[in-house]
Amino acid sequence: MSVKEYKCPCCGGNLVFHSEIQKLHCPFCDNDYERSVFSEYEKALEHAGEKDSYEWKHETGEWRTAEKDGDTVYICPSCGGVIEAGDTTIATECPYCGSSAILPEQVSGKYRPDLVIPFKVGKKEAQDIYKKFCKGKGFLPRDFTDEQKISGMRGVYVPYWLFSCVAEGCANYEGTKVRKWKSGNKEYIQTDYYMILREGKLSFDHVPVDGSLTMDDTYMESIEPYNMEEAAAFEEAYLSGYDAEKYDVSEKECEPRANERIKRSFEDSFRKTADDGRYATVVPKESRVVCRDGKVKYALLPVWVMDIHYRGKRYVYMVNGQTGKIAGNFPVSSGLLIRRSASVFAGSAAVMFAILNIVRLILS
């Protein structure tokens, strides 16, 4: 037969029930515990060491596919010109007449999206957002934002996998409360340690993960979020006038990133309730997440993309085609940086010279 013992969370000694105070008492470190609190502590220990669990049901199904090596050549129906398109291209434009070219076989079978968010931000508005983004950048080269570069901005529907689930789990934290006081000429510090337990359930709808190898995930996540309430059932007509890519990273390959984002959001939500100002410090110790009723959908989301090649380097800018949120990196003009540094140095030198003259006058 098994034997059950009640161990003190602080020192590991055997607890006894103290009849006078109606609490569990540790005769070794003299700590007392409410029975209800200790029950919660035991419950937390039951899940210690358990791994996270995620279950996903892929709603896109398994349809027949055709593999293509290299680029596929298409004939423009408007002018007869040859359109070269990569394996992931869904929509582009004819380089000869500018007509929109949608490639239906690239959005059929398992490559047909479930949802699409139409562009709300036009090209002119996206260009203005970029110009405003550049303002105030003191070391930006003057020729970096000329109109010729900006005109190369293009609207692209980027493939995304959208993960939805119900997440249940628990987390525990170590909290401290510190009390200081003086007695005579001595100062005392008392630190009390608390186990903070949190458990609950959260719903996640349409957690996005970029399904394109060519798109930088850092930038793509920087221009989030998208308002999925404005998503529509996919129709090819939405692609007309824009470029579009089909996914080349499968939903299975995107699952680890979705799991990571869900767990981080789950932990952040619990951390806010634990770190509510009552404790001096709150340190995460352990957490566990179980995702159920997981569903995955395939969607195309709108992005304005601009690649600028400047002095041998590539600078990328992305604008959310729904909200206008922008992300990108900038070059630094070495000439402006040197002149600004020289100006600051000259100003500092002038101040030092003035101070030295004042000192000389005082000493004389």
C-alpha positions as YAML, in Angstrom:
chain: A
units: angstrom
residues:
- id: 1
  name: MET
  ca: [0.00, 0.00, 0.00]
- id: 2
  name: SER
  ca: [1.20, 3.51, -0.80]
- id: 3
  name: VAL
  ca: [1.92, 6.02, 1.92]
- id: 4
  name: LYS
  ca: [1.01, 9.68, 1.55]
- id: 5
  name: GLU
  ca: [2.92, 12.43, 3.30]
- id: 6
  name: TYR
  ca: [2.35, 16.17, 3.39]
- id: 7
  name: LYS
  ca: [5.66, 17.88, 2.68]
- id: 8
  name: CYS
  ca: [6.41, 21.49, 3.55]
- id: 9
  name: PRO
  ca: [6.92, 23.56, 0.35]
- id: 10
  name: CYS
  ca: [9.65, 25.59, 2.07]
- id: 11
  name: CYS
  ca: [11.88, 23.02, 3.80]
- id: 12
  name: GLY
  ca: [10.53, 19.63, 2.79]
- id: 13
  name: GLY
  ca: [9.68, 18.60, 6.36]
- id: 14
  name: ASN
  ca: [6.56, 16.60, 7.21]
- id: 15
  name: LEU
  ca: [3.54, 18.78, 7.94]
- id: 16
  name: VAL
  ca: [1.16, 18.10, 10.81]
- id: 17
  name: PHE
  ca: [-2.34, 19.37, 11.35]
- id: 18
  name: HIS
  ca: [-2.35, 21.93, 14.16]
- id: 19
  name: SER
  ca: [-5.66, 21.61, 15.96]
- id: 20
  name: GLU
  ca: [-5.51, 24.98, 17.70]
- id: 21
  name: ILE
  ca: [-5.04, 27.05, 14.58]
- id: 22
  name: GLN
  ca: [-6.80, 24.58, 12.25]
- id: 23
  name: LYS
  ca: [-3.90, 24.70, 9.77]
- id: 24
  name: LEU
  ca: [-1.15, 22.43, 8.54]
- id: 25
  name: HIS
  ca: [1.97, 23.25, 10.53]
- id: 26
  name: CYS
  ca: [5.65, 22.59, 9.85]
- id: 27
  name: PRO
  ca: [7.51, 21.91, 13.11]
- id: 28
  name: PHE
  ca: [10.86, 22.40, 11.35]
- id: 29
  name: CYS
  ca: [10.56, 25.89, 9.79]
- id: 30
  name: ASP
  ca: [7.46, 26.98, 11.73]
- id: 31
  name: ASN
  ca: [5.37, 27.84, 8.62]
- id: 32
  name: ASP
  ca: [1.59, 27.38, 8.61]
- id: 33
  name: TYR
  ca: [-0.62, 26.57, 5.62]
- id: 34
  name: GLU
  ca: [-4.35, 26.81, 5.04]
- id: 35
  name: ARG
  ca: [-5.69, 23.43, 3.93]
- id: 36
  name: SER
  ca: [-7.36, 24.92, 0.85]
- id: 37
  name: VAL
  ca: [-4.11, 26.65, -0.19]
- id: 38
  name: PHE
  ca: [-2.12, 23.46, 0.32]
- id: 39
  name: SER
  ca: [-4.62, 21.54, -1.82]
- id: 40
  name: GLU
  ca: [-4.00, 24.02, -4.66]
- id: 41
  name: TYR
  ca: [-0.27, 23.52, -4.17]
- id: 42
  name: GLU
  ca: [-0.64, 19.73, -4.44]
- id: 43
  name: LYS
  ca: [-2.77, 20.17, -7.56]
- id: 44
  name: ALA
  ca: [-0.02, 22.23, -9.18]
- id: 45
  name: LEU
  ca: [2.54, 19.55, -8.36]
- id: 46
  name: GLU
  ca: [0.43, 16.92, -10.12]
- id: 47
  name: HIS
  ca: [1.07, 18.64, -13.47]
- id: 48
  name: ALA
  ca: [4.76, 19.34, -12.83]
- id: 49
  name: GLY
  ca: [6.92, 18.13, -15.69]
- id: 50
  name: GLU
  ca: [4.02, 17.46, -18.05]
- id: 51
  name: LYS
  ca: [4.56, 18.53, -21.65]
- id: 52
  name: ASP
  ca: [2.50, 20.93, -23.74]
- id: 53
  name: SER
  ca: [-0.05, 19.35, -26.08]
- id: 54
  name: TYR
  ca: [-1.42, 20.68, -29.37]
- id: 55
  name: GLU
  ca: [-4.01, 19.11, -31.66]
- id: 56
  name: TRP
  ca: [-4.69, 20.54, -35.12]
- id: 57
  name: LYS
  ca: [-7.29, 19.53, -37.67]
- id: 58
  name: HIS
  ca: [-6.33, 20.63, -41.17]
- id: 59
  name: GLU
  ca: [-9.47, 21.85, -42.90]
- id: 60
  name: THR
  ca: [-7.81, 22.45, -46.27]
- id: 61
  name: GLY
  ca: [-8.03, 18.73, -47.08]
- id: 62
  name: GLU
  ca: [-5.86, 16.63, -49.36]
- id: 63
  name: TRP
  ca: [-6.43, 17.27, -53.05]
- id: 64
  name: ARG
  ca: [-4.45, 16.13, -56.08]
- id: 65
  name: THR
  ca: [-1.40, 18.30, -56.94]
- id: 66
  name: ALA
  ca: [0.98, 18.62, -59.91]
- id: 67
  name: GLU
  ca: [4.66, 19.30, -59.34]
- id: 68
  name: LYS
  ca: [6.44, 21.73, -61.72]
- id: 69
  name: ASP
  ca: [10.18, 22.06, -62.07]
- id: 70
  name: GLY
  ca: [11.51, 25.56, -62.71]
- id: 71
  name: ASP
  ca: [9.41, 28.40, -64.05]
- id: 72
  name: THR
  ca: [6.14, 28.03, -65.96]
- id: 73
  name: VAL
  ca: [5.53, 30.08, -69.07]
- id: 74
  name: TYR
  ca: [2.09, 31.60, -69.75]
- id: 75
  name: ILE
  ca: [0.68, 33.46, -72.74]
- id: 76
  name: CYS
  ca: [-1.06, 36.77, -72.08]
- id: 77
  name: PRO
  ca: [-4.65, 36.55, -73.44]
- id: 78
  name: SER
  ca: [-4.64, 40.31, -74.14]
- id: 79
  name: CYS
  ca: [-1.47, 40.76, -76.19]
- id: 80
  name: GLY
  ca: [-0.01, 37.28, -76.65]
- id: 81
  name: GLY
  ca: [3.13, 38.19, -74.76]
- id: 82
  name: VAL
  ca: [5.07, 35.58, -72.80]
- id: 83
  name: ILE
  ca: [4.66, 35.78, -69.02]
- id: 84
  name: GLU
  ca: [7.27, 34.01, -66.93]
- id: 85
  name: ALA
  ca: [6.01, 33.05, -63.49]
- id: 86
  name: GLY
  ca: [7.63, 31.17, -60.64]
- id: 87
  name: ASP
  ca: [6.26, 28.02, -59.09]
- id: 88
  name: THR
  ca: [4.59, 29.98, -56.28]
- id: 89
  name: THR
  ca: [3.10, 32.77, -58.44]
- id: 90
  name: ILE
  ca: [-0.69, 33.02, -58.33]
- id: 91
  name: ALA
  ca: [-1.19, 36.43, -59.91]
- id: 92
  name: THR
  ca: [1.08, 38.93, -61.65]
- id: 93
  name: GLU
  ca: [0.90, 41.36, -64.57]
- id: 94
  name: CYS
  ca: [1.95, 41.12, -68.20]
- id: 95
  name: PRO
  ca: [5.31, 42.90, -68.67]
- id: 96
  name: TYR
  ca: [4.24, 44.03, -72.14]
- id: 97
  name: CYS
  ca: [0.70, 45.37, -71.81]
- id: 98
  name: GLY
  ca: [0.31, 45.59, -68.02]
- id: 99
  name: SER
  ca: [-2.80, 43.38, -67.99]
- id: 100
  name: SER
  ca: [-3.53, 41.43, -64.83]
- id: 101
  name: ALA
  ca: [-2.69, 37.75, -65.16]
- id: 102
  name: ILE
  ca: [-4.30, 35.28, -62.76]
- id: 103
  name: LEU
  ca: [-3.16, 31.68, -63.00]
- id: 104
  name: PRO
  ca: [-6.22, 29.55, -62.02]
- id: 105
  name: GLU
  ca: [-4.33, 26.26, -61.68]
- id: 106
  name: GLN
  ca: [-2.21, 27.86, -58.97]
- id: 107
  name: VAL
  ca: [-5.30, 28.39, -56.78]
- id: 108
  name: SER
  ca: [-6.93, 25.02, -57.29]
- id: 109
  name: GLY
  ca: [-6.96, 21.89, -55.18]
- id: 110
  name: LYS
  ca: [-5.04, 22.21, -51.95]
- id: 111
  name: TYR
  ca: [-3.66, 25.56, -53.11]
- id: 112
  name: ARG
  ca: [-7.07, 27.21, -53.16]
- id: 113
  name: PRO
  ca: [-7.28, 29.64, -50.20]
- id: 114
  name: ASP
  ca: [-10.19, 29.54, -47.79]
- id: 115
  name: LEU
  ca: [-10.12, 33.28, -47.07]
- id: 116
  name: VAL
  ca: [-8.78, 36.55, -48.42]
- id: 117
  name: ILE
  ca: [-8.54, 40.04, -46.94]
- id: 118
  name: PRO
  ca: [-8.93, 42.53, -49.81]
- id: 119
  name: PHE
  ca: [-6.60, 45.52, -50.10]
- id: 120
  name: LYS
  ca: [-7.98, 48.61, -48.36]
- id: 121
  name: VAL
  ca: [-4.82, 50.76, -48.61]
- id: 122
  name: GLY
  ca: [-4.15, 51.94, -52.17]
- id: 123
  name: LYS
  ca: [-0.72, 52.33, -53.73]
- id: 124
  name: LYS
  ca: [-0.65, 56.14, -53.43]
- id: 125
  name: GLU
  ca: [-1.64, 55.91, -49.75]
- id: 126
  name: ALA
  ca: [1.04, 53.26, -49.13]
- id: 127
  name: GLN
  ca: [3.65, 55.49, -50.78]
- id: 128
  name: ASP
  ca: [2.60, 58.42, -48.59]
- id: 129
  name: ILE
  ca: [2.87, 56.19, -45.50]
- id: 130
  name: TYR
  ca: [6.43, 55.31, -46.55]
- id: 131
  name: LYS
  ca: [7.36, 58.99, -47.08]
- id: 132
  name: LYS
  ca: [6.00, 59.89, -43.66]
- id: 133
  name: PHE
  ca: [7.91, 56.94, -42.19]
- id: 134
  name: CYS
  ca: [11.14, 58.39, -43.63]
- id: 135
  name: LYS
  ca: [10.61, 61.88, -42.21]
- id: 136
  name: GLY
  ca: [12.67, 62.74, -39.16]
- id: 137
  name: LYS
  ca: [15.38, 60.21, -40.04]
- id: 138
  name: GLY
  ca: [18.29, 62.64, -39.70]
- id: 139
  name: PHE
  ca: [21.00, 60.39, -41.15]
- id: 140
  name: LEU
  ca: [18.98, 59.07, -44.10]
- id: 141
  name: PRO
  ca: [20.72, 59.73, -47.46]
- id: 142
  name: ARG
  ca: [18.91, 62.42, -49.45]
- id: 143
  name: ASP
  ca: [18.71, 60.33, -52.64]
- id: 144
  name: PHE
  ca: [17.28, 57.27, -50.89]
- id: 145
  name: THR
  ca: [13.62, 58.27, -51.10]
- id: 146
  name: ASP
  ca: [13.42, 59.54, -54.69]
- id: 147
  name: GLU
  ca: [10.22, 58.98, -56.65]
- id: 148
  name: GLN
  ca: [11.73, 56.40, -59.00]
- id: 149
  name: LYS
  ca: [12.45, 54.03, -56.11]
- id: 150
  name: ILE
  ca: [9.03, 54.60, -54.53]
- id: 151
  name: SER
  ca: [7.24, 53.84, -57.80]
- id: 152
  name: GLY
  ca: [8.51, 50.27, -57.55]
- id: 153
  name: MET
  ca: [6.20, 49.50, -54.62]
- id: 154
  name: ARG
  ca: [3.94, 46.54, -55.44]
- id: 155
  name: GLY
  ca: [0.87, 45.04, -53.84]
- id: 156
  name: VAL
  ca: [1.21, 41.35, -52.97]
- id: 157
  name: TYR
  ca: [-1.22, 38.85, -51.52]
- id: 158
  name: VAL
  ca: [0.93, 36.82, -49.12]
- id: 159
  name: PRO
  ca: [0.00, 33.23, -48.14]
- id: 160
  name: TYR
  ca: [-0.77, 32.68, -44.46]
- id: 161
  name: TRP
  ca: [-1.90, 29.78, -42.33]
- id: 162
  name: LEU
  ca: [-4.47, 30.76, -39.71]
- id: 163
  name: PHE
  ca: [-4.58, 28.67, -36.53]
- id: 164
  name: SER
  ca: [-7.60, 28.64, -34.20]
- id: 165
  name: CYS
  ca: [-8.03, 26.62, -31.02]
- id: 166
  name: VAL
  ca: [-9.16, 26.56, -27.39]
- id: 167
  name: ALA
  ca: [-6.18, 26.57, -25.03]
- id: 168
  name: GLU
  ca: [-6.39, 25.29, -21.49]
- id: 169
  name: GLY
  ca: [-3.54, 25.28, -19.05]
- id: 170
  name: CYS
  ca: [-1.90, 26.36, -15.86]
- id: 171
  name: ALA
  ca: [1.12, 28.33, -14.75]
- id: 172
  name: ASN
  ca: [2.88, 28.88, -11.47]
- id: 173
  name: TYR
  ca: [5.13, 31.69, -10.35]
- id: 174
  name: GLU
  ca: [7.27, 32.48, -7.35]
- id: 175
  name: GLY
  ca: [6.34, 35.80, -5.77]
- id: 176
  name: THR
  ca: [8.16, 37.67, -3.02]
- id: 177
  name: LYS
  ca: [7.15, 40.28, -0.47]
- id: 178
  name: VAL
  ca: [9.89, 42.21, 1.31]
- id: 179
  name: ARG
  ca: [9.56, 43.93, 4.69]
- id: 180
  name: LYS
  ca: [12.27, 46.15, 6.20]
- id: 181
  name: TRP
  ca: [12.49, 47.59, 9.70]
- id: 182
  name: LYS
  ca: [15.01, 48.90, 12.21]
- id: 183
  name: SER
  ca: [15.49, 47.95, 15.83]
- id: 184
  name: GLY
  ca: [18.12, 49.94, 17.66]
- id: 185
  name: ASN
  ca: [21.10, 50.29, 15.39]
- id: 186
  name: LYS
  ca: [20.27, 47.19, 13.35]
- id: 187
  name: GLU
  ca: [18.28, 46.94, 10.14]
- id: 188
  name: TYR
  ca: [16.28, 43.79, 9.40]
- id: 189
  name: ILE
  ca: [14.97, 42.52, 6.06]
- id: 190
  name: GLN
  ca: [12.33, 39.81, 5.85]
- id: 191
  name: THR
  ca: [11.55, 38.19, 2.50]
- id: 192
  name: ASP
  ca: [8.44, 36.01, 2.22]
- id: 193
  name: TYR
  ca: [8.07, 33.63, -0.72]
- id: 194
  name: TYR
  ca: [4.74, 32.72, -2.28]
- id: 195
  name: MET
  ca: [3.66, 30.19, -4.87]
- id: 196
  name: ILE
  ca: [1.24, 31.90, -7.27]
- id: 197
  name: LEU
  ca: [-0.99, 29.54, -9.22]
- id: 198
  name: ARG
  ca: [-3.02, 30.39, -12.30]
- id: 199
  name: GLU
  ca: [-5.18, 28.19, -14.49]
- id: 200
  name: GLY
  ca: [-7.78, 28.91, -17.10]
- id: 201
  name: LYS
  ca: [-8.95, 28.71, -20.68]
- id: 202
  name: LEU
  ca: [-8.39, 31.05, -23.64]
- id: 203
  name: SER
  ca: [-9.74, 30.98, -27.20]
- id: 204
  name: PHE
  ca: [-7.45, 31.83, -30.09]
- id: 205
  name: ASP
  ca: [-8.90, 32.77, -33.45]
- id: 206
  name: HIS
  ca: [-6.86, 32.98, -36.64]
- id: 207
  name: VAL
  ca: [-3.33, 33.15, -35.23]
- id: 208
  name: PRO
  ca: [-1.36, 34.00, -38.42]
- id: 209
  name: VAL
  ca: [1.82, 32.30, -39.58]
- id: 210
  name: ASP
  ca: [3.50, 33.36, -42.82]
- id: 211
  name: GLY
  ca: [3.54, 30.53, -45.38]
- id: 212
  name: SER
  ca: [6.08, 32.06, -47.77]
- id: 213
  name: LEU
  ca: [9.81, 31.43, -47.76]
- id: 214
  name: THR
  ca: [10.53, 34.68, -49.62]
- id: 215
  name: MET
  ca: [8.84, 36.94, -47.07]
- id: 216
  name: ASP
  ca: [10.85, 37.95, -44.00]
- id: 217
  name: ASP
  ca: [8.92, 36.69, -40.95]
- id: 218
  name: THR
  ca: [10.26, 39.53, -38.79]
- id: 219
  name: TYR
  ca: [8.74, 42.17, -41.04]
- id: 220
  name: MET
  ca: [5.56, 40.18, -41.60]
- id: 221
  name: GLU
  ca: [4.92, 39.94, -37.85]
- id: 222
  name: SER
  ca: [5.88, 43.61, -37.37]
- id: 223
  name: ILE
  ca: [2.99, 44.79, -39.58]
- id: 224
  name: GLU
  ca: [0.39, 42.68, -37.74]
- id: 225
  name: PRO
  ca: [-2.37, 42.53, -36.67]
- id: 226
  name: TYR
  ca: [-4.95, 42.00, -39.40]
- id: 227
  name: ASN
  ca: [-8.64, 42.39, -38.71]
- id: 228
  name: MET
  ca: [-9.93, 38.95, -39.64]
- id: 229
  name: GLU
  ca: [-13.54, 40.10, -39.29]
- id: 230
  name: GLU
  ca: [-13.06, 41.73, -42.70]
- id: 231
  name: ALA
  ca: [-11.90, 38.48, -44.32]
- id: 232
  name: ALA
  ca: [-14.02, 37.21, -47.22]
- id: 233
  name: ALA
  ca: [-14.44, 33.83, -48.86]
- id: 234
  name: PHE
  ca: [-11.77, 33.53, -51.54]
- id: 235
  name: GLU
  ca: [-12.57, 34.64, -55.06]
- id: 236
  name: GLU
  ca: [-10.03, 35.06, -57.84]
- id: 237
  name: ALA
  ca: [-11.42, 38.50, -58.65]
- id: 238
  name: TYR
  ca: [-9.77, 39.94, -55.52]
- id: 239
  name: LEU
  ca: [-6.35, 39.19, -57.05]
- id: 240
  name: SER
  ca: [-6.84, 41.25, -60.18]
- id: 241
  name: GLY
  ca: [-4.34, 44.11, -60.31]
- id: 242
  name: TYR
  ca: [-2.02, 42.65, -57.67]
- id: 243
  name: ASP
  ca: [0.71, 40.07, -57.38]
- id: 244
  name: ALA
  ca: [-0.08, 36.96, -55.34]
- id: 245
  name: GLU
  ca: [1.93, 33.99, -54.12]
- id: 246
  name: LYS
  ca: [0.88, 30.50, -53.08]
- id: 247
  name: TYR
  ca: [2.42, 28.92, -50.01]
- id: 248
  name: ASP
  ca: [5.71, 27.04, -50.14]
- id: 249
  name: VAL
  ca: [5.78, 26.37, -46.39]
- id: 250
  name: SER
  ca: [3.15, 23.79, -45.45]
- id: 251
  name: GLU
  ca: [0.75, 24.04, -42.52]
- id: 252
  name: LYS
  ca: [2.62, 21.20, -40.83]
- id: 253
  name: GLU
  ca: [5.88, 23.14, -41.07]
- id: 254
  name: CYS
  ca: [4.15, 26.22, -39.63]
- id: 255
  name: GLU
  ca: [2.66, 24.41, -36.62]
- id: 256
  name: PRO
  ca: [5.71, 24.92, -34.32]
- id: 257
  name: ARG
  ca: [5.58, 28.68, -34.88]
- id: 258
  name: ALA
  ca: [1.82, 28.75, -34.22]
- id: 259
  name: ASN
  ca: [2.31, 26.71, -31.03]
- id: 260
  name: GLU
  ca: [5.04, 29.10, -29.89]
- id: 261
  name: ARG
  ca: [2.89, 32.19, -30.48]
- id: 262
  name: ILE
  ca: [-0.11, 30.66, -28.72]
- id: 263
  name: LYS
  ca: [1.91, 29.59, -25.70]
- id: 264
  name: ARG
  ca: [3.61, 32.99, -25.42]
- id: 265
  name: SER
  ca: [0.25, 34.79, -25.53]
- id: 266
  name: PHE
  ca: [-1.18, 32.32, -23.01]
- id: 267
  name: GLU
  ca: [1.72, 32.90, -20.61]
- id: 268
  name: ASP
  ca: [1.59, 36.69, -21.06]
- id: 269
  name: SER
  ca: [-2.11, 36.71, -20.16]
- id: 270
  name: PHE
  ca: [-1.51, 34.70, -16.98]
- id: 271
  name: ARG
  ca: [1.57, 36.74, -16.06]
- id: 272
  name: LYS
  ca: [-0.49, 39.95, -16.05]
- id: 273
  name: THR
  ca: [-2.88, 38.50, -13.47]
- id: 274
  name: ALA
  ca: [0.00, 37.24, -11.28]
- id: 275
  name: ASP
  ca: [2.14, 40.39, -11.45]
- id: 276
  name: ASP
  ca: [-0.61, 42.72, -10.22]
- id: 277
  name: GLY
  ca: [1.47, 44.88, -7.88]
- id: 278
  name: ARG
  ca: [1.00, 42.85, -4.72]
- id: 279
  name: TYR
  ca: [4.45, 41.29, -4.91]
- id: 280
  name: ALA
  ca: [7.94, 42.77, -5.02]
- id: 281
  name: THR
  ca: [9.00, 40.24, -7.65]
- id: 282
  name: VAL
  ca: [7.20, 37.62, -9.72]
- id: 283
  name: VAL
  ca: [9.30, 34.92, -11.38]
- id: 284
  name: PRO
  ca: [7.76, 32.36, -13.82]
- id: 285
  name: LYS
  ca: [8.51, 28.79, -12.76]
- id: 286
  name: GLU
  ca: [6.49, 26.44, -14.96]
- id: 287
  name: SER
  ca: [3.57, 26.43, -17.38]
- id: 288
  name: ARG
  ca: [1.58, 23.91, -19.38]
- id: 289
  name: VAL
  ca: [-0.75, 24.44, -22.34]
- id: 290
  name: VAL
  ca: [-3.15, 21.99, -23.98]
- id: 291
  name: CYS
  ca: [-4.77, 23.09, -27.25]
- id: 292
  name: ARG
  ca: [-8.00, 21.43, -28.31]
- id: 293
  name: ASP
  ca: [-10.38, 21.77, -31.26]
- id: 294
  name: GLY
  ca: [-7.50, 23.10, -33.38]
- id: 295
  name: LYS
  ca: [-8.42, 24.20, -36.90]
- id: 296
  name: VAL
  ca: [-6.23, 25.52, -39.70]
- id: 297
  name: LYS
  ca: [-7.27, 27.68, -42.64]
- id: 298
  name: TYR
  ca: [-5.34, 28.97, -45.62]
- id: 299
  name: ALA
  ca: [-5.63, 32.68, -46.45]
- id: 300
  name: LEU
  ca: [-4.12, 35.42, -48.60]
- id: 301
  name: LEU
  ca: [-3.39, 38.69, -46.77]
- id: 302
  name: PRO
  ca: [-2.52, 42.04, -48.43]
- id: 303
  name: VAL
  ca: [0.95, 43.59, -48.20]
- id: 304
  name: TRP
  ca: [2.60, 46.46, -50.04]
- id: 305
  name: VAL
  ca: [6.24, 45.52, -50.63]
- id: 306
  name: MET
  ca: [9.15, 47.70, -51.73]
- id: 307
  name: ASP
  ca: [12.70, 46.48, -52.31]
- id: 308
  name: ILE
  ca: [15.35, 49.18, -52.58]
- id: 309
  name: HIS
  ca: [18.87, 48.23, -53.62]
- id: 310
  name: TYR
  ca: [21.14, 51.02, -52.47]
- id: 311
  name: ARG
  ca: [24.93, 51.00, -52.66]
- id: 312
  name: GLY
  ca: [25.19, 47.23, -52.75]
- id: 313
  name: LYS
  ca: [22.68, 46.57, -49.96]
- id: 314
  name: ARG
  ca: [18.99, 45.57, -49.96]
- id: 315
  name: TYR
  ca: [16.44, 47.46, -47.88]
- id: 316
  name: VAL
  ca: [12.92, 46.06, -47.54]
- id: 317
  name: TYR
  ca: [9.74, 47.92, -46.58]
- id: 318
  name: MET
  ca: [6.36, 46.33, -45.98]
- id: 319
  name: VAL
  ca: [3.03, 48.07, -45.45]
- id: 320
  name: ASN
  ca: [-0.05, 46.25, -44.17]
- id: 321
  name: GLY
  ca: [-2.49, 46.50, -47.08]
- id: 322
  name: GLN
  ca: [-5.45, 46.60, -44.69]
- id: 323
  name: THR
  ca: [-4.31, 48.86, -41.83]
- id: 324
  name: GLY
  ca: [-1.32, 50.81, -43.22]
- id: 325
  name: LYS
  ca: [1.10, 49.67, -40.51]
- id: 326
  name: ILE
  ca: [4.68, 49.82, -41.85]
- id: 327
  name: ALA
  ca: [8.01, 48.14, -41.07]
- id: 328
  name: GLY
  ca: [11.46, 48.47, -42.64]
- id: 329
  name: ASN
  ca: [15.12, 49.32, -42.17]
- id: 330
  name: PHE
  ca: [17.17, 52.35, -43.20]
- id: 331
  name: PRO
  ca: [20.69, 53.09, -44.41]
- id: 332
  name: VAL
  ca: [22.79, 55.72, -42.66]
- id: 333
  name: SER
  ca: [24.57, 58.46, -44.62]
- id: 334
  name: SER
  ca: [28.21, 58.39, -43.50]
- id: 335
  name: GLY
  ca: [28.70, 61.96, -44.73]
- id: 336
  name: LEU
  ca: [25.80, 63.31, -42.68]
- id: 337
  name: LEU
  ca: [26.95, 61.27, -39.68]
- id: 338
  name: ILE
  ca: [30.49, 62.69, -39.88]
- id: 339
  name: ARG
  ca: [29.26, 66.26, -40.35]
- id: 340
  name: ARG
  ca: [26.80, 65.94, -37.47]
- id: 341
  name: SER
  ca: [29.50, 64.45, -35.23]
- id: 342
  name: ALA
  ca: [31.92, 67.20, -36.23]
- id: 343
  name: SER
  ca: [29.28, 69.83, -35.47]
- id: 344
  name: VAL
  ca: [28.65, 68.33, -32.04]
- id: 345
  name: PHE
  ca: [32.41, 68.15, -31.37]
- id: 346
  name: ALA
  ca: [32.88, 71.77, -32.49]
- id: 347
  name: GLY
  ca: [30.04, 72.88, -30.23]
- id: 348
  name: SER
  ca: [31.50, 70.98, -27.29]
- id: 349
  name: ALA
  ca: [34.94, 72.45, -27.98]
- id: 350
  name: ALA
  ca: [33.50, 75.98, -28.07]
- id: 351
  name: VAL
  ca: [31.82, 75.43, -24.72]
- id: 352
  name: MET
  ca: [35.04, 74.11, -23.18]
- id: 353
  name: PHE
  ca: [37.00, 77.07, -24.57]
- id: 354
  name: ALA
  ca: [34.50, 79.50, -23.04]
- id: 355
  name: ILE
  ca: [34.72, 77.73, -19.66]
- id: 356
  name: LEU
  ca: [38.53, 77.88, -19.73]
- id: 357
  name: ASN
  ca: [38.43, 81.64, -20.46]
- id: 358
  name: ILE
  ca: [36.09, 82.20, -17.51]
- id: 359
  name: VAL
  ca: [38.43, 80.21, -15.25]
- id: 360
  name: ARG
  ca: [41.39, 82.29, -16.42]
- id: 361
  name: LEU
  ca: [39.51, 85.55, -15.66]
- id: 362
  name: ILE
  ca: [38.61, 84.33, -12.17]
- id: 363
  name: LEU
  ca: [42.21, 83.26, -11.43]
- id: 364
  name: SER
  ca: [43.63, 86.58, -12.71]
...
